[in-house]
Tab-separated table of C-alpha atoms and ligand atoms in Angstrom:
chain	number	residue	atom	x	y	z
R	1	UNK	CA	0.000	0.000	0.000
R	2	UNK	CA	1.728	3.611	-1.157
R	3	UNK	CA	1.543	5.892	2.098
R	4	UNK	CA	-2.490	7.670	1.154
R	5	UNK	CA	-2.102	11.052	-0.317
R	6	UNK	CA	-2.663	14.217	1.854
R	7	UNK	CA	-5.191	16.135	-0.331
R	8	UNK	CA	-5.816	19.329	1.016
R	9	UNK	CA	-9.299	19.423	-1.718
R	10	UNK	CA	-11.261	16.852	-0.141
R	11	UNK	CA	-12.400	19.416	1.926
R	12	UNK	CA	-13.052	21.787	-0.329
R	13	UNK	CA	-14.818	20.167	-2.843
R	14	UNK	CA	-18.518	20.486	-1.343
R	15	UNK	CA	-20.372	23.758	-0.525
R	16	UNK	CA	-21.213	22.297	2.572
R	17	UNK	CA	-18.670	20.577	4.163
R	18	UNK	CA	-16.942	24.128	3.366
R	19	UNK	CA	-19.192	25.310	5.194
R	20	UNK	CA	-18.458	23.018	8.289
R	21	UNK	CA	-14.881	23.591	8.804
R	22	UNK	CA	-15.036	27.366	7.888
R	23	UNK	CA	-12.854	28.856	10.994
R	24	UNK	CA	-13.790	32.674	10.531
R	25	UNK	CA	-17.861	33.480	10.486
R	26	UNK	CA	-18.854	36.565	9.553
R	27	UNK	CA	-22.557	37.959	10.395
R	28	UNK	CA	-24.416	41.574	10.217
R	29	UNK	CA	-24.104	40.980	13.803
R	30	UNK	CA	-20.327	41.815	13.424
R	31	UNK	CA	-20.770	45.206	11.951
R	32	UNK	CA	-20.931	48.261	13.525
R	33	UNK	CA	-22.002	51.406	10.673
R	34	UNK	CA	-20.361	54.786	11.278
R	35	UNK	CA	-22.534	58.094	10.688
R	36	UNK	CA	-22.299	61.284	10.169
R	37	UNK	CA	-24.788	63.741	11.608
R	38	UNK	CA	-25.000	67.812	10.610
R	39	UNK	CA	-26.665	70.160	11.901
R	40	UNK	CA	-29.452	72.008	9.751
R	41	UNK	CA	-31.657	71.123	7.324
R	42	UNK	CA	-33.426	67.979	7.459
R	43	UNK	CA	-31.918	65.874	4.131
R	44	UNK	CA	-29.205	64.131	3.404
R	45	UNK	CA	-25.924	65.153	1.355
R	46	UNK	CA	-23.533	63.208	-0.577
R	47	UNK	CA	-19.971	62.955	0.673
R	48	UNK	CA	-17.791	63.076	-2.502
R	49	UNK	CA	-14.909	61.077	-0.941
R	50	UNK	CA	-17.149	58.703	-0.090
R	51	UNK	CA	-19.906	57.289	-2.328
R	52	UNK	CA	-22.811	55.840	-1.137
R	53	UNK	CA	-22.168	57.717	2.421
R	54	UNK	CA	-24.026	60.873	3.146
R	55	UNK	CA	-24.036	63.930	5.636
R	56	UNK	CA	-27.401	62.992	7.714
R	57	UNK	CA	-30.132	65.128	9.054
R	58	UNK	CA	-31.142	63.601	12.921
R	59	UNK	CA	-34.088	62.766	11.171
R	60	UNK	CA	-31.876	60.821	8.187
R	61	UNK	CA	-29.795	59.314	10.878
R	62	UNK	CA	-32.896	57.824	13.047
R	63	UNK	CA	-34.107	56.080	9.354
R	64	UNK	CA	-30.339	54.717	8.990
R	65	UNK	CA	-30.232	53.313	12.048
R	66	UNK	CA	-33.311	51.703	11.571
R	67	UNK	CA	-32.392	50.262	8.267
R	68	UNK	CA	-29.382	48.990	10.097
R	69	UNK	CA	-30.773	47.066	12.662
R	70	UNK	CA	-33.255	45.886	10.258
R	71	UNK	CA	-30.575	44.432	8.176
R	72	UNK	CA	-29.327	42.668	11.907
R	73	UNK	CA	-26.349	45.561	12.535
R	74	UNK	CA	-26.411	46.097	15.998
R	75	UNK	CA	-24.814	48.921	16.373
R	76	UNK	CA	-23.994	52.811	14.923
R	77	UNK	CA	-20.974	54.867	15.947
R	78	UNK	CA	-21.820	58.760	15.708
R	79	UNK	CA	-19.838	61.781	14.039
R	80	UNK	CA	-21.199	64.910	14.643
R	81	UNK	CA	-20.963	68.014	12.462
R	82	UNK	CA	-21.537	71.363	14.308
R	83	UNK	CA	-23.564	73.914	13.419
R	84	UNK	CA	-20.132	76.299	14.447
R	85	UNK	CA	-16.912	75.790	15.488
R	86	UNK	CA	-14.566	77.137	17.655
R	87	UNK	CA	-11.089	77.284	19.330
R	88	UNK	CA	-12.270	74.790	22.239
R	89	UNK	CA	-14.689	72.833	20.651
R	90	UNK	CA	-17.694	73.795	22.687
R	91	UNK	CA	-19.957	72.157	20.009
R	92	UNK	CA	-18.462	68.795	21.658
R	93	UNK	CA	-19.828	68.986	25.098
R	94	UNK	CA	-23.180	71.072	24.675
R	95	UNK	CA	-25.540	68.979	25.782
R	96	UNK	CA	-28.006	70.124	22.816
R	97	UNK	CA	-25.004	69.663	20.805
R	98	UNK	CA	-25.578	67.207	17.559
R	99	UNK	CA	-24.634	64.012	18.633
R	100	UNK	CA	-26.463	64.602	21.708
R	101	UNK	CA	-29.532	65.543	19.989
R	102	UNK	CA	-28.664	62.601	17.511
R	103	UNK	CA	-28.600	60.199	20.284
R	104	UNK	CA	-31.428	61.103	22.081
R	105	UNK	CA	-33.487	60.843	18.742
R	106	UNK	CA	-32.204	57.472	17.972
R	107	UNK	CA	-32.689	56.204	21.037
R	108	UNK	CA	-35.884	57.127	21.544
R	109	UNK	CA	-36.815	55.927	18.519
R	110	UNK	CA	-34.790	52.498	18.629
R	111	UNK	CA	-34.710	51.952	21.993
R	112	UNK	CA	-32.322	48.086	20.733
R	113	UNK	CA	-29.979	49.906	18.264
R	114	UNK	CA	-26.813	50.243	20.627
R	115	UNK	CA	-25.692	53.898	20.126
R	116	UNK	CA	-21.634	54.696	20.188
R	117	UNK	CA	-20.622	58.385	20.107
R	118	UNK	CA	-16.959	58.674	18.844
R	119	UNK	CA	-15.324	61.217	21.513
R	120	UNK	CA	-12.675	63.599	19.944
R	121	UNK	CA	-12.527	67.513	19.492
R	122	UNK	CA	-11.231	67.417	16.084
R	123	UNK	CA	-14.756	67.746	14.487
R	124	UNK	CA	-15.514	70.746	16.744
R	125	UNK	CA	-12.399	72.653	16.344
R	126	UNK	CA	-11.658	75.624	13.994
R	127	UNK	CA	-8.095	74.423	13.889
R	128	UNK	CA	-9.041	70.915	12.982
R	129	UNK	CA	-6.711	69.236	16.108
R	130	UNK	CA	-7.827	66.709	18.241
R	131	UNK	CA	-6.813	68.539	21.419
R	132	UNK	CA	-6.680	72.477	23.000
R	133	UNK	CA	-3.736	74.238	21.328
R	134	UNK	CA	-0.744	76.008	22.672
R	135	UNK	CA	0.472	79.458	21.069
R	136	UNK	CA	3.559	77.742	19.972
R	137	UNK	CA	0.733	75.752	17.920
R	138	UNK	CA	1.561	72.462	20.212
R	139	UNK	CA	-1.928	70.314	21.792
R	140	UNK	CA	-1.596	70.245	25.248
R	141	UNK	CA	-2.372	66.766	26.054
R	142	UNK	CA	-3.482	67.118	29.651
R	143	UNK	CA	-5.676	70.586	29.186
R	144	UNK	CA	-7.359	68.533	26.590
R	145	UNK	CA	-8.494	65.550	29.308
R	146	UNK	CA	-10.737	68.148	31.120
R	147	UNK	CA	-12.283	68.881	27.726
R	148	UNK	CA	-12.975	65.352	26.645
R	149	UNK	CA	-14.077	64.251	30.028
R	150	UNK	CA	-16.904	66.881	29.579
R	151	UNK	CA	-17.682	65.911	26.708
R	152	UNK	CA	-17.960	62.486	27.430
R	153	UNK	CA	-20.738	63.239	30.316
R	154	UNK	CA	-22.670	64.903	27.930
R	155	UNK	CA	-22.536	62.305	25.169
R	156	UNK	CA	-23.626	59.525	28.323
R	157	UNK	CA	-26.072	61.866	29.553
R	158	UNK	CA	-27.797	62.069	26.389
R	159	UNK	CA	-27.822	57.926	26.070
R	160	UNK	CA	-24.865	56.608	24.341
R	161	UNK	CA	-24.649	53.002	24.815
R	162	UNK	CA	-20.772	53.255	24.693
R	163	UNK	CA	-17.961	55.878	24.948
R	164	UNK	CA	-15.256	56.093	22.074
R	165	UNK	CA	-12.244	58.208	22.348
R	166	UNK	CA	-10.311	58.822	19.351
R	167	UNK	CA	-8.083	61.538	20.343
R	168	UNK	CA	-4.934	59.182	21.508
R	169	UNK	CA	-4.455	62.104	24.300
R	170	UNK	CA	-2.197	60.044	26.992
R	171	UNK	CA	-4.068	58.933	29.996
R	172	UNK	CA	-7.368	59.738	28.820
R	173	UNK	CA	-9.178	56.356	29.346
R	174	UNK	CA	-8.671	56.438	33.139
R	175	UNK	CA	-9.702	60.476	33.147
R	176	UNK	CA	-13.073	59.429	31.432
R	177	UNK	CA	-13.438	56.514	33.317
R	178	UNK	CA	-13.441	58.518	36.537
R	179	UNK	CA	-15.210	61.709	34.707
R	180	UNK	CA	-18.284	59.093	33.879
R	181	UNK	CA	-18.037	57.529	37.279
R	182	UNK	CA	-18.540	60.614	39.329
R	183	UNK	CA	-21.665	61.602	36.836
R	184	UNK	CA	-23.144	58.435	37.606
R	185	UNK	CA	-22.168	56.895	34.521
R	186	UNK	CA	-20.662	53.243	35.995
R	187	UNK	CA	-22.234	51.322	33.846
R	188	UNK	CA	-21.166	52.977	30.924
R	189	UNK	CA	-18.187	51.012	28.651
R	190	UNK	CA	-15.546	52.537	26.954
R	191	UNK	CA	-13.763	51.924	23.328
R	192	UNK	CA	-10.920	52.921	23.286
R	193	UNK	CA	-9.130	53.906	20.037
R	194	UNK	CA	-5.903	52.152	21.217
R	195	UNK	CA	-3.714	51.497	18.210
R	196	UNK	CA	-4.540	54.636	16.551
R	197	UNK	CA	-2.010	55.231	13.236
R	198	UNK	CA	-1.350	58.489	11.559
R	199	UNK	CA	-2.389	57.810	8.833
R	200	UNK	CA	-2.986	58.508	4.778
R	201	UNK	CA	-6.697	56.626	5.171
R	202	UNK	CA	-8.529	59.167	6.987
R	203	UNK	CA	-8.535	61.290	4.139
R	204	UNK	CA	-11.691	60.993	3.203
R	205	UNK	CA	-13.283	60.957	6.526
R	206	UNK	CA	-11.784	64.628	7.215
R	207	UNK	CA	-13.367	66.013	4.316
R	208	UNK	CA	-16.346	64.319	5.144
R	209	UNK	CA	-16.112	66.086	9.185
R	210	UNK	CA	-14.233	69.310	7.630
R	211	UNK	CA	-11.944	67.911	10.228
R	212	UNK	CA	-8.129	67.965	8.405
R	213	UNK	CA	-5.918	69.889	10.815
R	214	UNK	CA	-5.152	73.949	9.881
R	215	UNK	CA	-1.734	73.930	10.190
R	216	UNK	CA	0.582	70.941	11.399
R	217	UNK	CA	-0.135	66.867	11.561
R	218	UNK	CA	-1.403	64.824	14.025
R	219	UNK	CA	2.083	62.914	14.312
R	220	UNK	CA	2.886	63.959	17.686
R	221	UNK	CA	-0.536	61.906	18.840
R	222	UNK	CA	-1.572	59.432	16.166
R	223	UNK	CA	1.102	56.452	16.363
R	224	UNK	CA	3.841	56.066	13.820
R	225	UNK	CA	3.013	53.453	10.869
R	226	UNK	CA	6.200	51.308	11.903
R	227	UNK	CA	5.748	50.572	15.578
R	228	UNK	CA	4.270	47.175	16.570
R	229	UNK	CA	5.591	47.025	19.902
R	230	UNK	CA	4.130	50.669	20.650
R	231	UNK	CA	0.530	49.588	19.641
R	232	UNK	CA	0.890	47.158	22.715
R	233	UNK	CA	1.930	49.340	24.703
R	234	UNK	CA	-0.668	51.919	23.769
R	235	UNK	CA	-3.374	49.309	24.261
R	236	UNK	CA	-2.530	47.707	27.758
R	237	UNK	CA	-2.296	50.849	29.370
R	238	UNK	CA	-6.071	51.848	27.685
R	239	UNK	CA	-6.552	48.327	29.508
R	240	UNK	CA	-5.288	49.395	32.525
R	241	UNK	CA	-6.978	52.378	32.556
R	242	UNK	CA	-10.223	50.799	32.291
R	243	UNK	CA	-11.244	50.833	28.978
R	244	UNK	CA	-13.414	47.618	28.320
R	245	UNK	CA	-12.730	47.316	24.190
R	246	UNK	CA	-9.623	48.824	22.360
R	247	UNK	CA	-9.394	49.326	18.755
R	248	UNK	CA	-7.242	48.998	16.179
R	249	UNK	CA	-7.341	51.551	13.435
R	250	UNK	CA	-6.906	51.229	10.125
R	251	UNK	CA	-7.574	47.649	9.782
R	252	UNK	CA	-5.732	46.570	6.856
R	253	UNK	CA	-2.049	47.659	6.886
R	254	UNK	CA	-2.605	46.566	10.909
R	255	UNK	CA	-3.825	43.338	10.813
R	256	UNK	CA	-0.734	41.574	12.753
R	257	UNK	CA	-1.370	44.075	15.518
R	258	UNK	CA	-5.003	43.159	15.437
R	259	UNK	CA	-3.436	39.655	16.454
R	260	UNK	CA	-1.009	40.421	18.529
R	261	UNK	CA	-3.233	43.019	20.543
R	262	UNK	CA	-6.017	40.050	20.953
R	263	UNK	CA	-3.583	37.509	21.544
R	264	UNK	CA	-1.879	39.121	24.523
R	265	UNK	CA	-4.806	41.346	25.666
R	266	UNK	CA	-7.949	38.426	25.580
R	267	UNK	CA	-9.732	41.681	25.862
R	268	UNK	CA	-12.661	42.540	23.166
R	269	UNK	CA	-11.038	43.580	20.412
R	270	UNK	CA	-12.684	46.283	17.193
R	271	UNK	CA	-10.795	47.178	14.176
R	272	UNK	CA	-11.923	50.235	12.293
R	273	UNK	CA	-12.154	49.399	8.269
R	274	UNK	CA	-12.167	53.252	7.881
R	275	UNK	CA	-12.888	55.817	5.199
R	276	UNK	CA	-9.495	55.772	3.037
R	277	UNK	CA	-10.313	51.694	2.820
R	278	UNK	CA	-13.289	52.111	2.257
R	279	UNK	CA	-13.140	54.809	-0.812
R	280	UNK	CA	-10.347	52.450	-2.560
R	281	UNK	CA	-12.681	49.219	-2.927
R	282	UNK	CA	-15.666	51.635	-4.347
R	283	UNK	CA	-13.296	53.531	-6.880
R	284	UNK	CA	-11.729	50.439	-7.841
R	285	UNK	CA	-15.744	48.335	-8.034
R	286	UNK	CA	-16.487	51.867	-9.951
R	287	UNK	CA	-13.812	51.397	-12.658
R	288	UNK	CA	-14.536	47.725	-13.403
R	289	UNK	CA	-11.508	46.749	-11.381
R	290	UNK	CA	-13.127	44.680	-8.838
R	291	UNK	CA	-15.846	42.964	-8.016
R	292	UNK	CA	-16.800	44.936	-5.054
R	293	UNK	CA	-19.183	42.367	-3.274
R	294	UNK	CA	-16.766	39.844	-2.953
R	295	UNK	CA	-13.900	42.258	-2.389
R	296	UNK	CA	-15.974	43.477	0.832
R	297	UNK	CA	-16.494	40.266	2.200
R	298	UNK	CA	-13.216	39.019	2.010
R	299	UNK	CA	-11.613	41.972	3.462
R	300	UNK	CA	-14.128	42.035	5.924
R	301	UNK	CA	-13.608	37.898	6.927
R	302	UNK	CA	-10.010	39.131	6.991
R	303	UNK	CA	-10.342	41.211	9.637
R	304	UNK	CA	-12.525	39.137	11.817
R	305	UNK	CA	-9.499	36.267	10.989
R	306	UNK	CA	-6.745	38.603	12.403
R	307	UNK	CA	-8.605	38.587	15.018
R	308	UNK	CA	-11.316	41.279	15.840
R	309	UNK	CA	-14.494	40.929	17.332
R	310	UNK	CA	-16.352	43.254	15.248
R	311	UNK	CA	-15.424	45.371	12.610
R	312	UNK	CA	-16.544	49.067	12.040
R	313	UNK	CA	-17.454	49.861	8.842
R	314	UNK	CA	-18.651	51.897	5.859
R	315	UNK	CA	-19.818	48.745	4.231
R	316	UNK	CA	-21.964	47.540	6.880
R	317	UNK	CA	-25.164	48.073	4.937
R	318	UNK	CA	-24.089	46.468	1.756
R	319	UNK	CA	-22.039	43.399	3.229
R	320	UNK	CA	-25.044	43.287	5.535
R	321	UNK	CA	-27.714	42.809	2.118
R	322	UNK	CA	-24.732	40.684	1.391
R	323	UNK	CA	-24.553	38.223	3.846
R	324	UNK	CA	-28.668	37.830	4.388
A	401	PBG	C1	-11.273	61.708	14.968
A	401	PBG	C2	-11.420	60.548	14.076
A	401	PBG	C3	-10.859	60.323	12.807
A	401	PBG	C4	-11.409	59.130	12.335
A	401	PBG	C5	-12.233	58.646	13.337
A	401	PBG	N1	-12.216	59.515	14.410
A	401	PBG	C6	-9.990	61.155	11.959
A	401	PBG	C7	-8.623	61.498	12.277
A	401	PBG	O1	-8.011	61.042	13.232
A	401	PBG	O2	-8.125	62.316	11.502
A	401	PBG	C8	-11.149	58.528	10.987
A	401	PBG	C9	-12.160	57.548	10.537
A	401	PBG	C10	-12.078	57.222	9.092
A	401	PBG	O3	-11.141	57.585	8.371
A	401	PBG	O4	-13.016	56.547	8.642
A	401	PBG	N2	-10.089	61.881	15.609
């Protein structure tokens, strides 16, 4: 008897025994679908950097996130776009600011759609950075705590489900932590963006919140592109500061650290599929150059593979039509 052959196809060859030993699932139920909400009038507007996403009306917004759950998304994350801004960011923590007012309208309505508010001051801002700003035109990382941790209050005081901080401000997970504590707010989780890259994919996404800093980068905040080790770093202290999910964002130059960061944190883990990704796979589906529903899955299954719980993403809506 020759020694049997190991053949890798046997199984492949039927749908469902495929289907069996598939080791990845992915489900609507994976998907969280990012919004943004303006101020003024109630319609929606195209976002040229982004097709198929629009600036939403509260009203617009409450409809999405009823489409979404209806598709089985369980969850939106919020971007507010203020009807001013200013040096501070006020428009962050007024408490009839937009995602406020977006938050209370969509949980009212949708009492089961679980509501997270991203948390930074870049959208507020006339200067476009993420923190307050020094004359010498530095952000002054721990001035800019006392901002976010009123803003946070507000944001949990109007309903959010979950807190999201995207500002990568040093020590800000344990300042909101206590900040929500001490307004009642225990209950309360926080995502953290943990691994947060500077990065060329958020293009689109600050012309979308007319958020792209005035003068400067966001390099002394955002983590650089080449560190690995950092991202651990950055993401066990967010652990040890309380947060109860970290993030890793973008998702796909940064799927080993989605690994890594899940392997050695066994804490719940999102990756953020954000706008830049996003905008490549619908200019490339627009020219004919891919086929953009099974691009979007497979990028998508990626991500869970690497390692993340859930994935947030412009393409929630479609991969969830997708995957019904
Ligand atoms: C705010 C924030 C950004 C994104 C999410 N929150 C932009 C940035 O850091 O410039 C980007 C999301 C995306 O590109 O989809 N700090």
């Amino acid at each position: 008897m020759p020694f049997p052959q190991t053949r890798m196809r046997r199984l492949r060859a039927t749908r469902q025994l495929r289907g069996l030993v598939r080791e990845t699932r992915l489900s609507p139920q994976d998907l969280v679908y990012p919004m943004f909400v303006a101020h003024g009038v109630d319609r929606r507007e195209p976002i040229d950097a982004m097709p198929g996403i629009d600036h939403l009306s509260i009203a617009h917004a409450v409809t999405e996130a009823g489409e979404a759950k209806a598709l089985g998304i369980p969850a939106v994350l919020l971007f507010g776009l203020p009807a001013a801004k200013d040096e501070e960011g006020s428009g962050a923590w007024d408490d009839e600011g937009i995602v406020q007012l977006a938050t209370q309208a969509i949980k009212e309505a949708h009492p089961d759609v679980l509501v997270i508010t991203d948390l930074c001051l870049c959208e507020y801002t006339s200067h476009g950075h993420c923190g307050v700003v020094r004359e010498d035109g530095s952000v002054d990382n721990d001035a800019t705590l006392e901002l976010l941790a009123r803003a946070a209050t507000s944001q949990a005081r109007a309903g959010a489900d979950v807190i999201a901080p995207s500002d990568m401000m040093d020590g800000r997970v344990g300042f909101i932590r206590a900040a929500l504590d001490d307004d009642g707010h225990t209950d309360t989780p926080i995502l953290a963006y943990s691994a947060k890259f500077a990065s060329a994919f958020y293009g689109p996404f600050r012309e979308a919140a007319g958020s792209a800093p005035a003068f400067g980068d966001r390099r002394s905040y955002q983590m650089d592109p080449a560190n690995g080790d950092e991202a651990l770093r950055e993401a066990r202290l967010d652990v040890e500061e309380g947060a109860d999910i970290v993030m890793v964002k973008p998702a796909l130059p940064y799927l080993d650290l989605i690994r890594r960061i899940k392997d050695e944190t066994k804490i719940p883990l999102a990756a953020y599929n954000v706008s830049g990704e996003y905008a490549m796979v619908k200019a490339a589906a627009a020219a004919g150059q891919l086929d953009e529903r099974v691009a979007v899955l497979e990028i998508l299954t990626g991500i869970r593979r690497a390692g993340a719980d859930f994935v947030i993403t412009y393409h929630a809506k479609d991969a969830a039509r997708w995957l019904q």
